[in-house]
Structures are given as C-alpha cells and as structure tokens.
Short mmCIF file of C-alpha atoms (C1' of nucleotides) in Angstrom, two decimals:
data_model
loop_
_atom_site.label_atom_id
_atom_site.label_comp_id
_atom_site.label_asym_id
_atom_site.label_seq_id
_atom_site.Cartn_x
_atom_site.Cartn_y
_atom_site.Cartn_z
CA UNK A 168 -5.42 -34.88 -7.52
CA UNK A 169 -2.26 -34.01 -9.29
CA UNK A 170 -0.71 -30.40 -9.19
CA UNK A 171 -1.39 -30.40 -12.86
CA UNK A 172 -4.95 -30.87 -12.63
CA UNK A 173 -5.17 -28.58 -9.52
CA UNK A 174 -3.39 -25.41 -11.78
CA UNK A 175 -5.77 -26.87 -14.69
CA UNK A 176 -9.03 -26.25 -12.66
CA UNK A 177 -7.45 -23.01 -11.20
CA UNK A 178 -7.37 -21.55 -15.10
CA UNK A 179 -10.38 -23.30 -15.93
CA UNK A 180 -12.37 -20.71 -13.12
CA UNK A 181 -10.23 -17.79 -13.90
CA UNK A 182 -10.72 -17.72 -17.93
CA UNK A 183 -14.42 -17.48 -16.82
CA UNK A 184 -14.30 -15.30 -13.42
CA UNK A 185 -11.10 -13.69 -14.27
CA UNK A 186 -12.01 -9.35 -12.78
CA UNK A 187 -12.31 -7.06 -15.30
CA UNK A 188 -9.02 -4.55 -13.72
CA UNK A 189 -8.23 -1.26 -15.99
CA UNK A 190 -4.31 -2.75 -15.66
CA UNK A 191 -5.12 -6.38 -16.84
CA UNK A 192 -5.70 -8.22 -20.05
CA UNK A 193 -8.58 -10.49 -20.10
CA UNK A 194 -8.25 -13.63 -20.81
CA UNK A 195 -10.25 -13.20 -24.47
CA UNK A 196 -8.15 -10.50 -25.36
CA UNK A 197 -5.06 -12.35 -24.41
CA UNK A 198 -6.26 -15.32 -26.70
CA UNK A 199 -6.55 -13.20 -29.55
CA UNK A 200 -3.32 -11.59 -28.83
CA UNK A 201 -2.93 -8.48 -26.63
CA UNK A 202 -0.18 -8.27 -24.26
CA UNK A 203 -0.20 -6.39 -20.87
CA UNK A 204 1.83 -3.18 -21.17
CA UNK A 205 4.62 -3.96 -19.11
CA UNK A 206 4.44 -0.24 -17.76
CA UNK A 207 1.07 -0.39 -16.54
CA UNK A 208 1.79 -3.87 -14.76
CA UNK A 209 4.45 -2.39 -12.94
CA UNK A 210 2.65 0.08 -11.63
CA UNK A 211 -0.47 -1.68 -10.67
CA UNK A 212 1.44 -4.17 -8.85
CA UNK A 213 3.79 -1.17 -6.81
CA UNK A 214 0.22 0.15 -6.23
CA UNK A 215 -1.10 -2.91 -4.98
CA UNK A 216 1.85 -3.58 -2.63
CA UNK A 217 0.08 -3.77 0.60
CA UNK A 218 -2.74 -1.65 -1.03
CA UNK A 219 -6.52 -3.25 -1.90
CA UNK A 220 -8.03 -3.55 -5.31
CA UNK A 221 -10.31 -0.64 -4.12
CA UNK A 222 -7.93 1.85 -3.35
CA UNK A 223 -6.07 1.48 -6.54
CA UNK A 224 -8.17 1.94 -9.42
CA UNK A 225 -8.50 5.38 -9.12
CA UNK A 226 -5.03 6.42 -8.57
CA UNK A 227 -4.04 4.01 -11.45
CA UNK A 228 -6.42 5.59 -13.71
CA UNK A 229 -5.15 9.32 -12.75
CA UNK A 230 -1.28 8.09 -13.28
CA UNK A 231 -1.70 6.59 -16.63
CA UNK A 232 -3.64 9.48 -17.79
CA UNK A 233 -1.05 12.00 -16.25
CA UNK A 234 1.90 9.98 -17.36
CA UNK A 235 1.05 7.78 -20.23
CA UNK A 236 4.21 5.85 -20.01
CA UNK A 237 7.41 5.47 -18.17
CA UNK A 238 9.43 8.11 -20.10
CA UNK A 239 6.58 10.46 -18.73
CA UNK A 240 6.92 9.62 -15.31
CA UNK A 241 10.69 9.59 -15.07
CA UNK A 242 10.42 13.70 -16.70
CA UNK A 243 7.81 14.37 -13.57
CA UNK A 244 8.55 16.41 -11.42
CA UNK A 245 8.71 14.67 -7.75
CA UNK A 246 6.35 17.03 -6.18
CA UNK A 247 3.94 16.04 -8.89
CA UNK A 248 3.98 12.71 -8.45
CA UNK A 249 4.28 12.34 -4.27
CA UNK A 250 0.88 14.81 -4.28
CA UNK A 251 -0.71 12.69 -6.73
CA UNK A 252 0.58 9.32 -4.71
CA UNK A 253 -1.16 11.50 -1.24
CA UNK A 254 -3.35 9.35 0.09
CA UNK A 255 -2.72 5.83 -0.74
CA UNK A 256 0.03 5.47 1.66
CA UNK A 257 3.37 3.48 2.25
CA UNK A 258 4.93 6.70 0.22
CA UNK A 259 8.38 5.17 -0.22
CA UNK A 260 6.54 3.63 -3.14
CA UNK A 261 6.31 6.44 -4.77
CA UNK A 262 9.94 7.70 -4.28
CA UNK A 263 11.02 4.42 -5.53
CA UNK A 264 8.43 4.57 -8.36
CA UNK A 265 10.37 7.53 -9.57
CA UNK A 266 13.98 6.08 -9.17
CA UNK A 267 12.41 2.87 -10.63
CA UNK A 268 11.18 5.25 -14.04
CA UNK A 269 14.06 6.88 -14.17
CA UNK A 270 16.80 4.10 -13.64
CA UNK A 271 14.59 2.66 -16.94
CA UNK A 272 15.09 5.53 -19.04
CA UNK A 273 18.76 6.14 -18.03
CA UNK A 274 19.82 2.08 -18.00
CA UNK A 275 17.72 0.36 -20.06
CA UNK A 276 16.72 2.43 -22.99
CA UNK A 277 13.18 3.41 -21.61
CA UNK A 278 12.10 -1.05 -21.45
CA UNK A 279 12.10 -2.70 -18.32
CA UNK A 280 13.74 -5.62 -18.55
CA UNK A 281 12.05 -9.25 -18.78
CA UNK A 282 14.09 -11.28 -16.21
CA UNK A 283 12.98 -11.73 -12.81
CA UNK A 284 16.73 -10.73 -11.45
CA UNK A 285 17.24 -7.64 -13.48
CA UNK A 286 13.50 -6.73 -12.35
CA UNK A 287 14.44 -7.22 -9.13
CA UNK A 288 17.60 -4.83 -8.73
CA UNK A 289 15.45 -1.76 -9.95
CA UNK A 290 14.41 0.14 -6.56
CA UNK A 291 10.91 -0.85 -4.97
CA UNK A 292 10.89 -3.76 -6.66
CA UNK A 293 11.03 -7.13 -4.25
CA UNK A 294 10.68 -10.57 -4.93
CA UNK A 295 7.06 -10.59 -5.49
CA UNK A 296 6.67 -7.77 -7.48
CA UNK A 297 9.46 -8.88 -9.91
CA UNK A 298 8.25 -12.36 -9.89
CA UNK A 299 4.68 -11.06 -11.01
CA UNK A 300 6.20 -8.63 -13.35
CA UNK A 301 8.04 -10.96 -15.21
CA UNK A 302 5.24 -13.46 -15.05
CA UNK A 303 2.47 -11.29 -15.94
CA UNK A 304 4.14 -9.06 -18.68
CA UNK A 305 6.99 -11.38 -19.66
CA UNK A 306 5.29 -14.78 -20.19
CA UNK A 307 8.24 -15.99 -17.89
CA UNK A 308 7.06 -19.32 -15.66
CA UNK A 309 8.35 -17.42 -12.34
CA UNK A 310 6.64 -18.33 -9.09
CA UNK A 311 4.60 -15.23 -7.30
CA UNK A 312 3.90 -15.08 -3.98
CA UNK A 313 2.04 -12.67 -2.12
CA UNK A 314 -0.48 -12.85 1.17
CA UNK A 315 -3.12 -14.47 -1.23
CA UNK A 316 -0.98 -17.38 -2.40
CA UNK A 317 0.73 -17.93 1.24
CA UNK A 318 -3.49 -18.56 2.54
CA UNK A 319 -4.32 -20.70 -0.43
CA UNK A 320 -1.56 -23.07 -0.24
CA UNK A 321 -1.69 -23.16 3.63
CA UNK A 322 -4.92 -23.90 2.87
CA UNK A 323 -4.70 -26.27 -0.03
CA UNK A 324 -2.01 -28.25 1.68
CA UNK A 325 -3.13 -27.66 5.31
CA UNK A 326 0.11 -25.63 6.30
CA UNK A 327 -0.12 -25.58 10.21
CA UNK A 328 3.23 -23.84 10.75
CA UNK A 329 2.72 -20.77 11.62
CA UNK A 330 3.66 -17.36 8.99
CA UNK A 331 6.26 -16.33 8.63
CA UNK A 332 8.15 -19.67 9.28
CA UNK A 333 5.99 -21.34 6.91
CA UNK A 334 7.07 -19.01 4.03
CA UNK A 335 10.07 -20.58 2.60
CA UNK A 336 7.71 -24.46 2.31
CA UNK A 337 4.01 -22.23 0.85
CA UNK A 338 6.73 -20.93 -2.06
CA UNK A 339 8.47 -24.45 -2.74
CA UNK A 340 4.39 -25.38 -2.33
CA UNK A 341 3.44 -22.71 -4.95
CA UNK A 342 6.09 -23.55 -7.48
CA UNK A 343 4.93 -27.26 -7.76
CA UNK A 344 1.96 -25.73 -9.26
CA UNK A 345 3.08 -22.97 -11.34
CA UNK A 346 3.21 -23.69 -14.86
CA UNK A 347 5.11 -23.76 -18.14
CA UNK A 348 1.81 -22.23 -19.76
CA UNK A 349 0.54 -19.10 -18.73
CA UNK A 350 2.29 -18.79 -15.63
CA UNK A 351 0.88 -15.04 -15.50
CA UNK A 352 -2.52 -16.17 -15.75
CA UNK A 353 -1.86 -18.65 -13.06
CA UNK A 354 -0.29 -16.50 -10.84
CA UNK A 355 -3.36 -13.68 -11.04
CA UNK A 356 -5.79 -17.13 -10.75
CA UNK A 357 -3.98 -17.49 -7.62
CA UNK A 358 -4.58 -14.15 -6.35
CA UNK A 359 -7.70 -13.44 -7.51
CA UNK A 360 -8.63 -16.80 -5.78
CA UNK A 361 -7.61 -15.65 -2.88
CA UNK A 362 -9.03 -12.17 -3.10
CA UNK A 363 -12.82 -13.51 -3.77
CA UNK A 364 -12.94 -16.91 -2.70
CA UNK A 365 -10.24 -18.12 -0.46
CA UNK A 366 -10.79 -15.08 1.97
CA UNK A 367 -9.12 -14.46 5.04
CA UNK A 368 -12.64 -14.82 7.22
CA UNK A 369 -15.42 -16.78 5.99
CA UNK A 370 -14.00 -18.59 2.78
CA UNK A 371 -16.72 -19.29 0.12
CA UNK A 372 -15.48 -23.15 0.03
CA UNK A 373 -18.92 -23.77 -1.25
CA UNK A 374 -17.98 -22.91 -4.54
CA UNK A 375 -14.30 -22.92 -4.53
CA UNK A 376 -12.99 -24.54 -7.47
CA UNK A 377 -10.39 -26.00 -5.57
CA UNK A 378 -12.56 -27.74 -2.64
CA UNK A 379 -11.85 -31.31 -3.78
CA UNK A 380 -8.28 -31.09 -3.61
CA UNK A 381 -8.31 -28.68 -0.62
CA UNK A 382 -6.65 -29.82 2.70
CA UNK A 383 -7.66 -27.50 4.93
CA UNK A 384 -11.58 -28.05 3.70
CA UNK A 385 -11.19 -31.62 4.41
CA UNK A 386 -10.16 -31.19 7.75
CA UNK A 387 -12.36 -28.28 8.50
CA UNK A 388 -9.65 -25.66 9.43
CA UNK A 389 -9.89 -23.86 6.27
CA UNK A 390 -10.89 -20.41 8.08
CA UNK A 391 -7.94 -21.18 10.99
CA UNK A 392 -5.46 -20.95 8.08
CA UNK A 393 -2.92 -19.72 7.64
CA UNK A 394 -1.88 -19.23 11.35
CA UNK A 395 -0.04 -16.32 12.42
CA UNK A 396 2.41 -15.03 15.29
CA UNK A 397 1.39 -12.87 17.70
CA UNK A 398 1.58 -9.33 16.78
CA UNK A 399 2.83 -6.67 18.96
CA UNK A 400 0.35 -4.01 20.98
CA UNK A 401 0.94 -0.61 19.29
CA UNK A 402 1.47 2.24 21.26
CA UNK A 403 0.23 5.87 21.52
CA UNK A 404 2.02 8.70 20.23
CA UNK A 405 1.36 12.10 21.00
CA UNK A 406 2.19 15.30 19.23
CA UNK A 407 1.06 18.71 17.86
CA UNK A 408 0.37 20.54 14.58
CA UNK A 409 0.18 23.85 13.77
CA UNK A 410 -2.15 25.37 10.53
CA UNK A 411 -1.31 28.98 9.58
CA UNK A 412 -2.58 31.43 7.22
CA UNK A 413 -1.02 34.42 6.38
CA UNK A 414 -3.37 37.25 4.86
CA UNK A 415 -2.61 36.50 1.77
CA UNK A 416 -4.26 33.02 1.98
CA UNK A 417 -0.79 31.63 1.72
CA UNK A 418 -0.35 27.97 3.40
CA UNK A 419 2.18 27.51 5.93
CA UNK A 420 3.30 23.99 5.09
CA UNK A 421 6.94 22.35 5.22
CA UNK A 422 8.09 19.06 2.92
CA UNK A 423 9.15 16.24 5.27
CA UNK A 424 12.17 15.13 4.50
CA UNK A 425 12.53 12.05 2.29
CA UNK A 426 13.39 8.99 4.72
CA UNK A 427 11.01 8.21 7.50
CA UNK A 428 7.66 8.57 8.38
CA UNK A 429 5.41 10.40 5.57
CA UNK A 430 8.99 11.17 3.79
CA UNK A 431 8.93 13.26 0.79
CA UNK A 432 5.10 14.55 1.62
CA UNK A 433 3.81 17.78 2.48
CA UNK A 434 2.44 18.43 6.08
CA UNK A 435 1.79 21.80 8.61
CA UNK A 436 4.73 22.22 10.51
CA UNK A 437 4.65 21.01 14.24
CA UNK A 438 6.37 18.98 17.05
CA UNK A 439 7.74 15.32 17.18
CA UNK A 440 5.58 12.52 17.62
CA UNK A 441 6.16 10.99 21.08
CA UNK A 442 4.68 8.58 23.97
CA UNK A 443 5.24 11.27 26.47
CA UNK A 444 3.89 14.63 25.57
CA UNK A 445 6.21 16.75 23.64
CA UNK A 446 7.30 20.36 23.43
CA UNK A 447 5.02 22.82 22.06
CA UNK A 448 7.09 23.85 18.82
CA UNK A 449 5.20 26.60 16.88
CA UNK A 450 7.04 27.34 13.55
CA UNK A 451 6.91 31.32 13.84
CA UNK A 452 5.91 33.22 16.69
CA UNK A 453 1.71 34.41 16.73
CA UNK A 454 -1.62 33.96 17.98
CA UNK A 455 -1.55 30.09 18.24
CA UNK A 456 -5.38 28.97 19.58
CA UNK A 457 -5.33 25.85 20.90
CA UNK A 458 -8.44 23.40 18.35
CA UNK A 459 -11.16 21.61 20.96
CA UNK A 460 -10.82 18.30 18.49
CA UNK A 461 -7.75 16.58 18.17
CA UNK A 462 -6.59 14.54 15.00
CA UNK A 463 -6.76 10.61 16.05
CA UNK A 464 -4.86 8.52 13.13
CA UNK A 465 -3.47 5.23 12.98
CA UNK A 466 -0.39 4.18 11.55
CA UNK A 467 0.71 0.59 11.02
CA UNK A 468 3.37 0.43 14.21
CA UNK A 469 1.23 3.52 16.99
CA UNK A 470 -1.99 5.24 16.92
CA UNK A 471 -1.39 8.99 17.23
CA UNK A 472 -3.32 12.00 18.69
CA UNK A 473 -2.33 15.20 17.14
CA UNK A 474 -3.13 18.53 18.95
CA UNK A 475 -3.59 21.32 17.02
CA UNK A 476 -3.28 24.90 16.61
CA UNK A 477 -4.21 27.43 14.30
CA UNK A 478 -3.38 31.53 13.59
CA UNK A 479 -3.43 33.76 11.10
CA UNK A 480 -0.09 34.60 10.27
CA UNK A 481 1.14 38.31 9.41
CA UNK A 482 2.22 39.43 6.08
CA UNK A 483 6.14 40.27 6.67
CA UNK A 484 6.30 37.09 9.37
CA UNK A 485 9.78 34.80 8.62
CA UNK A 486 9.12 31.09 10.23
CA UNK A 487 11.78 29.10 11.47
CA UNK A 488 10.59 26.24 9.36
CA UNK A 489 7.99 25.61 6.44
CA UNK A 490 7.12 27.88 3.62
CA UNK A 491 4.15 29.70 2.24
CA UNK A 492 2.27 27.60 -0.24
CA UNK A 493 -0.48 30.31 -1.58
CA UNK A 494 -3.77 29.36 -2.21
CA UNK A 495 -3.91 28.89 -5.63
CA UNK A 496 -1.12 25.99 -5.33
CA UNK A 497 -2.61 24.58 -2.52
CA UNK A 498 -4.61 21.66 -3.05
CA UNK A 499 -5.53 19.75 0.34
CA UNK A 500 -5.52 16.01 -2.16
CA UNK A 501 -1.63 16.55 -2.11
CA UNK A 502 -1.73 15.64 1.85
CA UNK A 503 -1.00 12.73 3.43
CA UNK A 504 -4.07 11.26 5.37
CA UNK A 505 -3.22 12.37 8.71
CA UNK A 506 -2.72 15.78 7.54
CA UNK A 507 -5.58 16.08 5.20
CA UNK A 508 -7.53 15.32 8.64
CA UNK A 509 -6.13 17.84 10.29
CA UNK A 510 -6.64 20.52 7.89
CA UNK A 511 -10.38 19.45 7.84
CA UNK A 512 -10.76 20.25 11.52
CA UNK A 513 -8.97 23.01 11.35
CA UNK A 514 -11.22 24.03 8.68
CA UNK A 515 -14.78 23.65 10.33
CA UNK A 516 -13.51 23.88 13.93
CA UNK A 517 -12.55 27.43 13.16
CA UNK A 518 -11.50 30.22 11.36
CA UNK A 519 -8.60 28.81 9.47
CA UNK A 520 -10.10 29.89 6.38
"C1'" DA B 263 16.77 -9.71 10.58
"C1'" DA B 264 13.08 -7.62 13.14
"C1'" DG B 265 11.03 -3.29 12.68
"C1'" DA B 266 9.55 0.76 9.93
"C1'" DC B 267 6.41 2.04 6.78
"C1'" DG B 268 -0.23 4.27 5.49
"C1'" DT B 269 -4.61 3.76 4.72
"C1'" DG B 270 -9.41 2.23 4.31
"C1'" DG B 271 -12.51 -1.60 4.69
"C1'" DT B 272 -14.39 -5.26 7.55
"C1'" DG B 273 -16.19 -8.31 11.22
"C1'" DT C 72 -14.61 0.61 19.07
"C1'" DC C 73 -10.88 -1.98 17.52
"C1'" DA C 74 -7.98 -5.55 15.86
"C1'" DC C 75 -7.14 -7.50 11.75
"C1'" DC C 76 -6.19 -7.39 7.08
"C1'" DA C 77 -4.48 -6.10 1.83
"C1'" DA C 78 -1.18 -8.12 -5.01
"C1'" DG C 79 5.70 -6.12 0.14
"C1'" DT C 80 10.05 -3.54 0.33
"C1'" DC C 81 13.83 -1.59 2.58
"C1'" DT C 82 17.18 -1.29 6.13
#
DNA sequence: AAGACGTGGTG
DNA sequence: TCACCAAGTCT
C-alpha cells in the first residue's frame, strides 16, 4: 500500500472516530469552517506534555474559564496560576506557560505566531509541541511526533531498533506520510490512533484501520513494539515535613524556589530529600510530634518516604523559614501531590486542625 | 547529552 | 505491590 493510501485510510477512521476533546474542532465543524483557537491548542498540548487525556480536561476547562485568552493569562498573577496548575505535575510547564503568555503579549502583539521555528523559540515549547501547534492551528503540513506516533510507525514499519535510537528514522518514517491536506487532522489521526487503538499493551489490531498495511501485525510483534532500553532502578529518598498551625489557623507553608524539584509550588517547610536519613530541620522551634504514617510518593527518577511532624505553633512565634498562610487563603488544591498527601495525614492522623 | 522533572491509571 | 506508561522540554 502506498503512504498515500495509508494517511487516506488514517483520515477516513478519524473523520468518523475522531474524540469529542473540549480543545479540538471536530471534523464537521472544521468542514463547515471553524478553526481551532490557536490559544486553546497551545495549551492543551503544554497540558498534554507527558500528561493523559484524563488528567487534562478538567484543568483545561478551569484555565479557559479563569483566563479566557492569552492576554488573561500573561496579567495572572503567578501564584494564581502554579495553584491552579497543583496537581497535574511536571510544574515547569506552568512557569513556562506564563513566560510563553507573556513573551506573546510583549513580542508578538498578543498572536502566536504560525511557523513551526518561531513556535519553537517561545519557552516550553519543543519540537513536538510546535510541530502540532503549527499543524493543528496553522494548517501548516509540519510533521508531529510524540510517544503515539514513535509506536505506530515502529509498528507500521516494524522498527526493531530500539527507542531512542530509532527516533531520528520513526520521524523521517512519519513525514513520508504526513500530508499537504490536513496535516493537523493527520497528525491528531495519528495520535488518537495510538491512544485507542495502537496501545502500548494489547493493541486492538482487530479493528485497526491500518492492519493491512501494518508490519508489525504481519509479523506478529505488534505488542513487542516499539522496543525500549533498559531503564534505570530508582532509588529511595528519605526526608521529613513539618505541618504547623498557629492559633490563628494560619498555615505555616514556604514557596519552593523556582528551579528544581516542585519549583515555584507551595509546600510545609522541612528537611532535604536524601538516600541516607537527613537532619531533623524544624522551621521554628515547638512541640514537634512525630505522625505514626509516613507520606510514600513517587516521583519519576526516586520513590520518597516523608516523615512528618506536626505542632501548633504560638501566636508571636518568628520561623526561620516559611510564612503564615491563614486559613481563609489556604486552599489544600494549590499543593503539589506529595504535599496535598501529607497534609491529609496530618489531618486525620491528628490534631492538625 | 543523559538526567531532571509529577502524577494517576493500568496490567 | 510495582513497573510501566502518557500528546516532552530543558539543561
């Protein structure tokens, strides 16, 4: 089968299977017409960096109604935005989200702009996301290439060279079949392709509309592919946190600071996160009782078990680090994962409230 | 140019 | 329980 006919059947299933996504236009409303916003494309596909369908609706319904548009979001304030961000992760995102709005505004009159390379020099913004960007919003034939497209042409063409060597020959693989027509269509075909029916485990080849032509099927090593290196064991990291209240109800919280791990979020003040246990480093001398449970999160590179403590804090008390965030402010969404956990067992292993 | 960077779902 | 995985980017 040609690579004509193989992107022809792959928009022939998506014009009828094609998800219904709050950030996408369907193909029937495309036909008669609309055009993605180029705004909400951008920030659906930041959001879906690394991030599932799933997990991003919600947020991306909360942003647009918070900040209808990118002049909105550049005027937020970056507390506002890193507390709404809390919880879907990789938070760099969202500090480049807000360089990203605001380099718009101040450089390009409040558009993005419609090239792939100008796309791409805007913070947080890689080659896939500018690719897809300029595809999706910008009718430009530019070649997108995420996890999804690397499994489906391994697949398609039976790649057996293991990711991430394989990369550079699954792109030069994915641009034979991008084309002049539609090439954002095509390139969420792709995805979505590989999202419902070119899976990771268990493909559905039964109903791919891609079997004939597929590789991989032929052989019978569709499920093997795309093969992988080895990844390394992740290690255990071991730290505490400490909760206070003072008797006002005022939080004791600190903002991390803005590179590294959890950079730019709130979290309770404690010790660094190490292999070997560290130092006990309470931010303001008190009443510190030790919690029974311990917070057990995992992070993409080392699990971690957080010890914790908790006090109530007197009125007049200085810390060394942190600030009091009172009640009415306090809003335990704004946290990070790990330290959402940890105010939850704080909260119901003991008198923290 | 490997490693840092989150989280929730899945088998 | 636990490794793997998801529409990657930055340094």
């Amino acid at each position: 089968m040609r690579d004509a006919d193989v992107s022809a059947a792959l928009l022939s299933w998506y014009d009828i299977h094609a998800r219904d996504l709050p950030w996408r236009v369907g193909p029937r409303a495309r036909a008669a017409g609309a055009r993605p916003d180029p705004y909400a494309v951008w920030l659906s596909e930041v959001m879906l960096q690394q991030t599932t369908v799933a997990a991003v609706r919600d947020y991306f319904r909360r942003f647009t109604t918070r900040w209808p548009d990118v002049a909105a979001l550049a005027a937020a304030e970056d507390g506002a935005v890193m507390g709404e961000w809390a919880g879907l992760g990789y938070y760099a995102r969202a500090r480049n989200l807000l360089k990203c709005a605001r380099a718009v505004v101040a450089d390009h009159g409040g558009r993005f702009p419609t090239t792939r390379d100008a796309l791409q020099a805007l913070p947080g913004i890689g080659p896939y996301t500018a690719a897809a960007i300029a595809a999706i919003a910008f009718d430009r034939p530019e070649t997108v290439v995420d996890g999804n497209v690397e499994r489906v042409m391994a697949r398609l063409f039976a790649v057996e060279t293991p990711l991430p060597t394989a990369k550079p020959a699954l792109t030069a693989l994915a641009a034979r079949l991008t084309p002049q027509e539609r090439p954002g269509c095509h390139a969420q075909a792709v995805m979505d392709l590989g999202a419902t029916i070119c899976t990771p485990k268990n493909p559905a080849c039964g109903i791919c509309p891609l079997r004939a032509p597929c590789a991989a099927r032929d052989r019978g090593i569709a499920a093997t592919l795309p093969r992988k290196l080895a990844k390394k064991p992740r290690p255990t990291r071991l730290g505490h946190a400490y909760i206070g209240r003072r008797a006002d109800g005022a939080w004791l919280l600190e903002r991390r600071p803005d590179t590294g791990l959890l950079g730019g979020m709130l979290g309770w003040p404690g010790s660094e996160w190490a292999e070997t246990e560290p130092c006990a480093a309470p931010p303001v001398a008190a009443d510190w009782r030790p919690l029974d449970q311990e917070v057990r999160h995992t992070f993409t590179h080392f699990h971690l078990r957080l010890a914790l403590h908790v006090a109530a804090l007197p009125q007049g008390c200085t810390p060394a680090r942190g600030f009091f965030l009172p009640a009415a402010d306090f809003r335990p969404a704004d946290l990070p994962t790990v330290m959402r956990k940890a105010f939850d067992l704080a909260r119901c292993g003991h008198g923290a409230d």
